Amino acid sequence: MKVEFDDVTVALGGRDIVHGASLTAESGTVVGLIGPNGSGKSTLLRALYRAVRPREGRIRVDGTDVHRLSGRQSARTVAVMLQDPHTDFDLTVHELVLLGRAPYRASFGRDTAEDLRIVDEAMRSVDVSDLAERMAATLSGGQRQRVMLARALAQQTPVLVLDEPSNHLDIRHQLELMSIVRGLGRTVIAALHDLNLALQYCDHVVVLADGRVAAEGPPSEILTPDLIRATFDVDARLVGDPDEEVLAFRRPKAERHDCVPSTSRTESVRS
Ligand code: ADP
Ligand code: MG
């Protein structure tokens, strides 16, 4: 399903945080949302999964305004995986992932064999099957993050929102997570800090700066040293094989020596 943000403005605490943002995630694509801390990525995503209502503009999924869906319809349309989930962790991993099936259950209905099959498959795909009977509260940050992805997958929504999905994951699980979400064939919108993940796994990237869309397009065209410098104020360059280039980062040259005490440098020059 296609997701369209049309001139979306979101205000929080009486202040506009996102200003007239327009962007489209084509059906089945992975869109990376990048930008510095505080640029409005989470706020934009929250408007999509209805944690906040835009002050102006529309967010449509397959042409339907998400803020006009019922709670149940919305939960069958958009699933979310957050960076630091505040969930009831007084549950086993299996019970937590089963919550993903709630939008499909009749009130007081029992889990069906189909629900259990979907939950098992979701847990297997993110490598948490062996944690099934563990209490969620006892998991490491990375394990918990994968469990939350399993729950979102079990929700079987056409749209998946990920807010910094990989910040607790080890490098192997980061790469696995991105290739899992790529392979889903669902529409994925992910706020990413790791520009190399965006470069490698996204079909399209959108750069937010101060709550505005500053640039968007194919990752290799957008994630250039110039744009990265302008957006994040760091030096970047592409290194490695031409078909597998990765970005390497450094602080701007002018700032690199500020950790060396200037007095001792002066002294050593004199002596
Ligand atoms: P990002 O995810 O890109 O780091 P956020 O969307 O979390 O950015 O935040 C964007 C801006 O909105 C920040 O300046 C932040 O302080 C502000 N903000 C976030 N939540 C609230 C809130 N509930 N009330 C007021 N301001 C908020
Ligand atoms: Mg954020």
PDB file of C-alpha atoms in Angstrom, residues 3-236:
ATOM      1  CA  VAL A   3       1.653   5.958   1.983  1.00  0.00           C
ATOM      2  CA  GLU A   4       1.357   9.674   1.245  1.00  0.00           C
ATOM      3  CA  PHE A   5       2.084  12.599   3.537  1.00  0.00           C
ATOM      4  CA  ASP A   6       0.463  15.640   2.016  1.00  0.00           C
ATOM      5  CA  ASP A   7       1.599  18.975   3.432  1.00  0.00           C
ATOM      6  CA  VAL A   8       1.619  17.657   6.998  1.00  0.00           C
ATOM      7  CA  THR A   9       2.180  20.052   9.882  1.00  0.00           C
ATOM      8  CA  VAL A  10       2.387  18.640  13.406  1.00  0.00           C
ATOM      9  CA  ALA A  11       2.369  20.794  16.515  1.00  0.00           C
ATOM     10  CA  LEU A  12       3.451  19.657  19.973  1.00  0.00           C
ATOM     11  CA  GLY A  13       3.274  21.752  23.105  1.00  0.00           C
ATOM     12  CA  GLY A  14       1.860  24.669  21.088  1.00  0.00           C
ATOM     13  CA  ARG A  15       4.792  24.750  18.656  1.00  0.00           C
ATOM     14  CA  ASP A  16       4.974  23.456  15.070  1.00  0.00           C
ATOM     15  CA  ILE A  17       7.505  20.634  14.993  1.00  0.00           C
ATOM     16  CA  VAL A  18       6.922  19.332  11.467  1.00  0.00           C
ATOM     17  CA  HIS A  19       6.281  21.994   8.861  1.00  0.00           C
ATOM     18  CA  GLY A  20       4.310  21.140   5.721  1.00  0.00           C
ATOM     19  CA  ALA A  21       6.038  17.834   5.027  1.00  0.00           C
ATOM     20  CA  SER A  22       5.090  16.003   1.848  1.00  0.00           C
ATOM     21  CA  LEU A  23       6.477  12.614   0.929  1.00  0.00           C
ATOM     22  CA  THR A  24       5.392   9.375  -0.658  1.00  0.00           C
ATOM     23  CA  ALA A  25       6.338   5.802   0.139  1.00  0.00           C
ATOM     24  CA  GLU A  26       5.445   3.695  -2.875  1.00  0.00           C
ATOM     25  CA  SER A  27       3.821   0.346  -2.200  1.00  0.00           C
ATOM     26  CA  GLY A  28       6.325  -2.311  -1.154  1.00  0.00           C
ATOM     27  CA  THR A  29       9.302   0.028  -0.852  1.00  0.00           C
ATOM     28  CA  VAL A  30      11.615   0.732   2.079  1.00  0.00           C
ATOM     29  CA  VAL A  31      11.870   4.438   2.806  1.00  0.00           C
ATOM     30  CA  GLY A  32      14.539   5.735   5.160  1.00  0.00           C
ATOM     31  CA  LEU A  33      13.907   8.888   7.156  1.00  0.00           C
ATOM     32  CA  ILE A  34      17.157  10.536   8.135  1.00  0.00           C
ATOM     33  CA  GLY A  35      18.101  13.749   9.866  1.00  0.00           C
ATOM     34  CA  PRO A  36      19.814  15.025  12.993  1.00  0.00           C
ATOM     35  CA  ASN A  37      18.431  14.569  16.495  1.00  0.00           C
ATOM     36  CA  GLY A  38      15.351  16.707  16.982  1.00  0.00           C
ATOM     37  CA  SER A  39      14.669  17.147  13.251  1.00  0.00           C
ATOM     38  CA  GLY A  40      11.164  15.711  13.620  1.00  0.00           C
ATOM     39  CA  LYS A  41      11.554  12.113  12.406  1.00  0.00           C
ATOM     40  CA  SER A  42       9.742  10.508  15.330  1.00  0.00           C
ATOM     41  CA  THR A  43       7.042  13.169  15.285  1.00  0.00           C
ATOM     42  CA  LEU A  44       6.348  12.580  11.600  1.00  0.00           C
ATOM     43  CA  LEU A  45       6.156   8.830  12.198  1.00  0.00           C
ATOM     44  CA  ARG A  46       3.910   9.297  15.235  1.00  0.00           C
ATOM     45  CA  ALA A  47       1.459  11.151  13.032  1.00  0.00           C
ATOM     46  CA  LEU A  48       1.353   8.127  10.707  1.00  0.00           C
ATOM     47  CA  TYR A  49       0.695   5.624  13.490  1.00  0.00           C
ATOM     48  CA  ARG A  50      -1.767   8.039  15.079  1.00  0.00           C
ATOM     49  CA  ALA A  51      -0.004   8.826  18.332  1.00  0.00           C
ATOM     50  CA  VAL A  52      -0.538  12.455  17.326  1.00  0.00           C
ATOM     51  CA  ARG A  53      -2.925  14.128  14.901  1.00  0.00           C
ATOM     52  CA  PRO A  54      -1.525  16.552  12.326  1.00  0.00           C
ATOM     53  CA  ARG A  55      -2.544  20.168  12.784  1.00  0.00           C
ATOM     54  CA  GLU A  56      -2.778  20.469   9.022  1.00  0.00           C
ATOM     55  CA  GLY A  57      -2.474  18.170   6.030  1.00  0.00           C
ATOM     56  CA  ARG A  58      -3.371  14.545   5.391  1.00  0.00           C
ATOM     57  CA  ILE A  59      -1.656  11.196   5.714  1.00  0.00           C
ATOM     58  CA  ARG A  60      -3.156   8.622   3.389  1.00  0.00           C
ATOM     59  CA  VAL A  61      -2.661   4.899   3.093  1.00  0.00           C
ATOM     60  CA  ASP A  62      -3.947   3.667  -0.237  1.00  0.00           C
ATOM     61  CA  GLY A  63      -5.882   6.899  -0.530  1.00  0.00           C
ATOM     62  CA  THR A  64      -7.570   6.662   2.887  1.00  0.00           C
ATOM     63  CA  ASP A  65      -6.841   9.238   5.607  1.00  0.00           C
ATOM     64  CA  VAL A  66      -5.343   7.177   8.460  1.00  0.00           C
ATOM     65  CA  HIS A  67      -6.904   9.501  11.015  1.00  0.00           C
ATOM     66  CA  ARG A  68     -10.348   8.490   9.773  1.00  0.00           C
ATOM     67  CA  LEU A  69      -9.840   4.773  10.296  1.00  0.00           C
ATOM     68  CA  SER A  70     -11.223   2.998  13.355  1.00  0.00           C
ATOM     69  CA  GLY A  71      -8.650   1.855  15.924  1.00  0.00           C
ATOM     70  CA  ARG A  72      -9.021  -1.696  14.714  1.00  0.00           C
ATOM     71  CA  GLN A  73      -8.692  -0.832  11.026  1.00  0.00           C
ATOM     72  CA  SER A  74      -5.664   1.268  11.792  1.00  0.00           C
ATOM     73  CA  ALA A  75      -4.029  -1.567  13.769  1.00  0.00           C
ATOM     74  CA  ARG A  76      -4.562  -3.827  10.763  1.00  0.00           C
ATOM     75  CA  THR A  77      -2.967  -1.255   8.474  1.00  0.00           C
ATOM     76  CA  VAL A  78       0.076   0.177  10.287  1.00  0.00           C
ATOM     77  CA  ALA A  79       2.350  -1.660  12.751  1.00  0.00           C
ATOM     78  CA  VAL A  80       5.099   0.067  14.708  1.00  0.00           C
ATOM     79  CA  MET A  81       8.403  -0.909  16.182  1.00  0.00           C
ATOM     80  CA  LEU A  82       9.797   1.760  18.486  1.00  0.00           C
ATOM     81  CA  GLN A  83      13.326   2.330  19.666  1.00  0.00           C
ATOM     82  CA  ASP A  84      12.520   2.038  23.364  1.00  0.00           C
ATOM     83  CA  PRO A  85       9.196   0.327  23.624  1.00  0.00           C
ATOM     84  CA  HIS A  86       7.164   1.051  26.727  1.00  0.00           C
ATOM     85  CA  THR A  87       5.229  -2.140  26.897  1.00  0.00           C
ATOM     86  CA  ASP A  88       3.874  -4.389  29.536  1.00  0.00           C
ATOM     87  CA  PHE A  89       6.867  -6.609  30.097  1.00  0.00           C
ATOM     88  CA  ASP A  90       5.082  -8.738  32.665  1.00  0.00           C
ATOM     89  CA  LEU A  91       4.498 -11.151  29.814  1.00  0.00           C
ATOM     90  CA  THR A  92       6.457 -13.926  28.202  1.00  0.00           C
ATOM     91  CA  VAL A  93       7.956 -13.289  24.794  1.00  0.00           C
ATOM     92  CA  HIS A  94       5.357 -15.570  23.226  1.00  0.00           C
ATOM     93  CA  GLU A  95       2.502 -13.701  24.923  1.00  0.00           C
ATOM     94  CA  LEU A  96       3.965 -10.371  23.850  1.00  0.00           C
ATOM     95  CA  VAL A  97       4.226 -11.392  20.208  1.00  0.00           C
ATOM     96  CA  LEU A  98       0.683 -12.780  20.388  1.00  0.00           C
ATOM     97  CA  LEU A  99      -0.513  -9.243  21.197  1.00  0.00           C
ATOM     98  CA  GLY A 100       0.196  -8.529  17.536  1.00  0.00           C
ATOM     99  CA  ARG A 101      -2.823 -10.662  16.688  1.00  0.00           C
ATOM    100  CA  ALA A 102      -5.229  -8.627  18.855  1.00  0.00           C
ATOM    101  CA  PRO A 103      -6.588  -6.521  15.943  1.00  0.00           C
ATOM    102  CA  TYR A 104      -7.900  -9.702  14.335  1.00  0.00           C
ATOM    103  CA  ARG A 105      -9.516 -11.237  17.382  1.00  0.00           C
ATOM    104  CA  ALA A 106     -13.194 -11.073  18.263  1.00  0.00           C
ATOM    105  CA  SER A 107     -13.677  -9.601  21.738  1.00  0.00           C
ATOM    106  CA  PHE A 108     -12.979 -12.365  24.279  1.00  0.00           C
ATOM    107  CA  GLY A 109     -12.002 -14.569  21.335  1.00  0.00           C
ATOM    108  CA  ARG A 110      -9.311 -17.194  21.754  1.00  0.00           C
ATOM    109  CA  ASP A 111      -6.092 -17.504  19.790  1.00  0.00           C
ATOM    110  CA  THR A 112      -6.695 -19.577  16.702  1.00  0.00           C
ATOM    111  CA  ALA A 113      -4.275 -22.125  15.242  1.00  0.00           C
ATOM    112  CA  GLU A 114      -3.669 -19.556  12.504  1.00  0.00           C
ATOM    113  CA  ASP A 115      -2.681 -16.921  15.110  1.00  0.00           C
ATOM    114  CA  LEU A 116      -0.222 -19.334  16.708  1.00  0.00           C
ATOM    115  CA  ARG A 117       1.262 -20.255  13.345  1.00  0.00           C
ATOM    116  CA  ILE A 118       1.754 -16.599  12.413  1.00  0.00           C
ATOM    117  CA  VAL A 119       3.345 -15.857  15.801  1.00  0.00           C
ATOM    118  CA  ASP A 120       5.740 -18.806  15.483  1.00  0.00           C
ATOM    119  CA  GLU A 121       6.741 -17.704  12.017  1.00  0.00           C
ATOM    120  CA  ALA A 122       7.299 -14.094  13.125  1.00  0.00           C
ATOM    121  CA  MET A 123       9.468 -15.236  16.051  1.00  0.00           C
ATOM    122  CA  ARG A 124      11.477 -17.527  13.813  1.00  0.00           C
ATOM    123  CA  SER A 125      12.105 -14.833  11.231  1.00  0.00           C
ATOM    124  CA  VAL A 126      13.760 -12.551  13.785  1.00  0.00           C
ATOM    125  CA  ASP A 127      15.560 -15.324  15.611  1.00  0.00           C
ATOM    126  CA  VAL A 128      13.740 -15.175  18.973  1.00  0.00           C
ATOM    127  CA  SER A 129      12.018 -18.583  18.995  1.00  0.00           C
ATOM    128  CA  ASP A 130      14.335 -19.842  21.721  1.00  0.00           C
ATOM    129  CA  LEU A 131      13.264 -16.940  23.952  1.00  0.00           C
ATOM    130  CA  ALA A 132       9.548 -17.816  23.729  1.00  0.00           C
ATOM    131  CA  GLU A 133       9.044 -18.654  27.403  1.00  0.00           C
ATOM    132  CA  ARG A 134      11.357 -15.958  28.809  1.00  0.00           C
ATOM    133  CA  MET A 135       9.781 -13.027  30.615  1.00  0.00           C
ATOM    134  CA  ALA A 136      10.104 -10.021  28.323  1.00  0.00           C
ATOM    135  CA  ALA A 137      11.399  -7.898  31.228  1.00  0.00           C
ATOM    136  CA  THR A 138      14.517 -10.079  31.481  1.00  0.00           C
ATOM    137  CA  LEU A 139      15.668  -9.533  27.894  1.00  0.00           C
ATOM    138  CA  SER A 140      18.583  -7.447  26.721  1.00  0.00           C
ATOM    139  CA  GLY A 141      17.794  -4.288  24.763  1.00  0.00           C
ATOM    140  CA  GLY A 142      18.618  -5.970  21.468  1.00  0.00           C
ATOM    141  CA  GLN A 143      16.589  -9.092  22.208  1.00  0.00           C
ATOM    142  CA  ARG A 144      13.654  -6.934  23.250  1.00  0.00           C
ATOM    143  CA  GLN A 145      13.919  -4.929  20.047  1.00  0.00           C
ATOM    144  CA  ARG A 146      13.772  -8.099  17.965  1.00  0.00           C
ATOM    145  CA  VAL A 147      10.773  -9.319  19.964  1.00  0.00           C
ATOM    146  CA  MET A 148       9.017  -6.034  19.241  1.00  0.00           C
ATOM    147  CA  LEU A 149       9.743  -6.529  15.555  1.00  0.00           C
ATOM    148  CA  ALA A 150       8.257 -10.031  15.783  1.00  0.00           C
ATOM    149  CA  ARG A 151       5.135  -8.527  17.322  1.00  0.00           C
ATOM    150  CA  ALA A 152       4.894  -5.941  14.545  1.00  0.00           C
ATOM    151  CA  LEU A 153       5.374  -8.662  11.920  1.00  0.00           C
ATOM    152  CA  ALA A 154       2.674 -10.821  13.525  1.00  0.00           C
ATOM    153  CA  GLN A 155       0.310  -7.886  13.054  1.00  0.00           C
ATOM    154  CA  GLN A 156       0.567  -8.576   9.290  1.00  0.00           C
ATOM    155  CA  THR A 157      -0.010  -4.999   8.253  1.00  0.00           C
ATOM    156  CA  PRO A 158       0.759  -3.688   4.775  1.00  0.00           C
ATOM    157  CA  VAL A 159       2.623  -0.750   6.357  1.00  0.00           C
ATOM    158  CA  LEU A 160       5.418  -1.045   8.888  1.00  0.00           C
ATOM    159  CA  VAL A 161       6.893   1.899  10.807  1.00  0.00           C
ATOM    160  CA  LEU A 162      10.301   1.539  12.429  1.00  0.00           C
ATOM    161  CA  ASP A 163      11.700   4.273  14.650  1.00  0.00           C
ATOM    162  CA  GLU A 164      15.447   3.733  15.034  1.00  0.00           C
ATOM    163  CA  PRO A 165      14.933  -0.003  14.837  1.00  0.00           C
ATOM    164  CA  SER A 166      18.558  -1.008  15.144  1.00  0.00           C
ATOM    165  CA  ASN A 167      19.993   1.165  17.894  1.00  0.00           C
ATOM    166  CA  HIS A 168      20.276  -1.707  20.407  1.00  0.00           C
ATOM    167  CA  LEU A 169      21.191  -4.408  17.919  1.00  0.00           C
ATOM    168  CA  ASP A 170      24.607  -5.894  17.348  1.00  0.00           C
ATOM    169  CA  ILE A 171      25.970  -5.475  13.858  1.00  0.00           C
ATOM    170  CA  ARG A 172      24.834  -8.875  12.635  1.00  0.00           C
ATOM    171  CA  HIS A 173      21.267  -8.353  13.855  1.00  0.00           C
ATOM    172  CA  GLN A 174      21.202  -4.844  12.359  1.00  0.00           C
ATOM    173  CA  LEU A 175      21.971  -6.237   8.939  1.00  0.00           C
ATOM    174  CA  GLU A 176      19.544  -9.112   9.453  1.00  0.00           C
ATOM    175  CA  LEU A 177      16.770  -6.769  10.515  1.00  0.00           C
ATOM    176  CA  MET A 178      17.209  -4.621   7.433  1.00  0.00           C
ATOM    177  CA  SER A 179      17.259  -7.583   5.095  1.00  0.00           C
ATOM    178  CA  ILE A 180      14.179  -9.047   6.799  1.00  0.00           C
ATOM    179  CA  VAL A 181      12.211  -5.828   6.383  1.00  0.00           C
ATOM    180  CA  ARG A 182      13.389  -5.522   2.772  1.00  0.00           C
ATOM    181  CA  GLY A 183      12.210  -9.027   2.027  1.00  0.00           C
ATOM    182  CA  LEU A 184       8.702  -8.466   3.405  1.00  0.00           C
ATOM    183  CA  GLY A 185       7.278  -6.779   0.348  1.00  0.00           C
ATOM    184  CA  ARG A 186       5.473  -4.377   2.703  1.00  0.00           C
ATOM    185  CA  THR A 187       5.725  -0.627   2.694  1.00  0.00           C
ATOM    186  CA  VAL A 188       8.312   0.275   5.333  1.00  0.00           C
ATOM    187  CA  ILE A 189       9.105   3.731   6.671  1.00  0.00           C
ATOM    188  CA  ALA A 190      12.094   3.713   8.988  1.00  0.00           C
ATOM    189  CA  ALA A 191      13.854   6.491  10.879  1.00  0.00           C
ATOM    190  CA  LEU A 192      17.508   5.508  10.646  1.00  0.00           C
ATOM    191  CA  HIS A 193      20.611   6.969  12.221  1.00  0.00           C
ATOM    192  CA  ASP A 194      22.970   4.677  10.401  1.00  0.00           C
ATOM    193  CA  LEU A 195      23.440   6.242   6.991  1.00  0.00           C
ATOM    194  CA  ASN A 196      25.184   3.108   5.734  1.00  0.00           C
ATOM    195  CA  LEU A 197      22.065   1.063   6.490  1.00  0.00           C
ATOM    196  CA  ALA A 198      20.042   3.676   4.606  1.00  0.00           C
ATOM    197  CA  LEU A 199      22.467   3.536   1.686  1.00  0.00           C
ATOM    198  CA  GLN A 200      22.428  -0.233   1.540  1.00  0.00           C
ATOM    199  CA  TYR A 201      18.813  -1.152   2.248  1.00  0.00           C
ATOM    200  CA  CYS A 202      16.500   1.725   1.367  1.00  0.00           C
ATOM    201  CA  ASP A 203      14.809   2.306  -1.974  1.00  0.00           C
ATOM    202  CA  HIS A 204      14.305   5.947  -1.176  1.00  0.00           C
ATOM    203  CA  VAL A 205      15.551   8.309   1.512  1.00  0.00           C
ATOM    204  CA  VAL A 206      13.947  11.436   2.892  1.00  0.00           C
ATOM    205  CA  VAL A 207      16.116  13.952   4.729  1.00  0.00           C
ATOM    206  CA  LEU A 208      14.464  15.982   7.475  1.00  0.00           C
ATOM    207  CA  ALA A 209      16.018  19.160   8.804  1.00  0.00           C
ATOM    208  CA  ASP A 210      14.225  21.353  11.337  1.00  0.00           C
ATOM    209  CA  GLY A 211      10.936  19.615  10.635  1.00  0.00           C
ATOM    210  CA  ARG A 212      11.094  20.154   6.878  1.00  0.00           C
ATOM    211  CA  VAL A 213      11.856  17.797   4.028  1.00  0.00           C
ATOM    212  CA  ALA A 214      15.270  19.023   2.904  1.00  0.00           C
ATOM    213  CA  ALA A 215      15.911  16.415   0.191  1.00  0.00           C
ATOM    214  CA  GLU A 216      14.612  13.084  -1.032  1.00  0.00           C
ATOM    215  CA  GLY A 217      15.483  10.539  -3.664  1.00  0.00           C
ATOM    216  CA  PRO A 218      17.469   7.348  -4.259  1.00  0.00           C
ATOM    217  CA  PRO A 219      20.009   6.794  -1.449  1.00  0.00           C
ATOM    218  CA  SER A 220      23.073   6.936  -3.692  1.00  0.00           C
ATOM    219  CA  GLU A 221      21.976  10.288  -5.102  1.00  0.00           C
ATOM    220  CA  ILE A 222      20.985  11.815  -1.766  1.00  0.00           C
ATOM    221  CA  LEU A 223      23.614  10.524   0.652  1.00  0.00           C
ATOM    222  CA  THR A 224      26.463  12.505  -0.830  1.00  0.00           C
ATOM    223  CA  PRO A 225      29.327  14.041   1.137  1.00  0.00           C
ATOM    224  CA  ASP A 226      27.924  17.524   0.424  1.00  0.00           C
ATOM    225  CA  LEU A 227      24.458  16.756   1.728  1.00  0.00           C
ATOM    226  CA  ILE A 228      25.835  14.922   4.760  1.00  0.00           C
ATOM    227  CA  ARG A 229      28.046  17.865   5.595  1.00  0.00           C
ATOM    228  CA  ALA A 230      25.177  20.306   5.203  1.00  0.00           C
ATOM    229  CA  THR A 231      22.790  18.176   7.257  1.00  0.00           C
ATOM    230  CA  PHE A 232      24.961  16.687   9.984  1.00  0.00           C
ATOM    231  CA  ASP A 233      28.011  18.943   9.933  1.00  0.00           C
ATOM    232  CA  VAL A 234      30.477  16.085   9.502  1.00  0.00           C
ATOM    233  CA  ASP A 235      32.924  15.174   6.767  1.00  0.00           C
ATOM    234  CA  ALA A 236      31.963  12.040   4.844  1.00  0.00           C
TER     235      ALA A 236
END
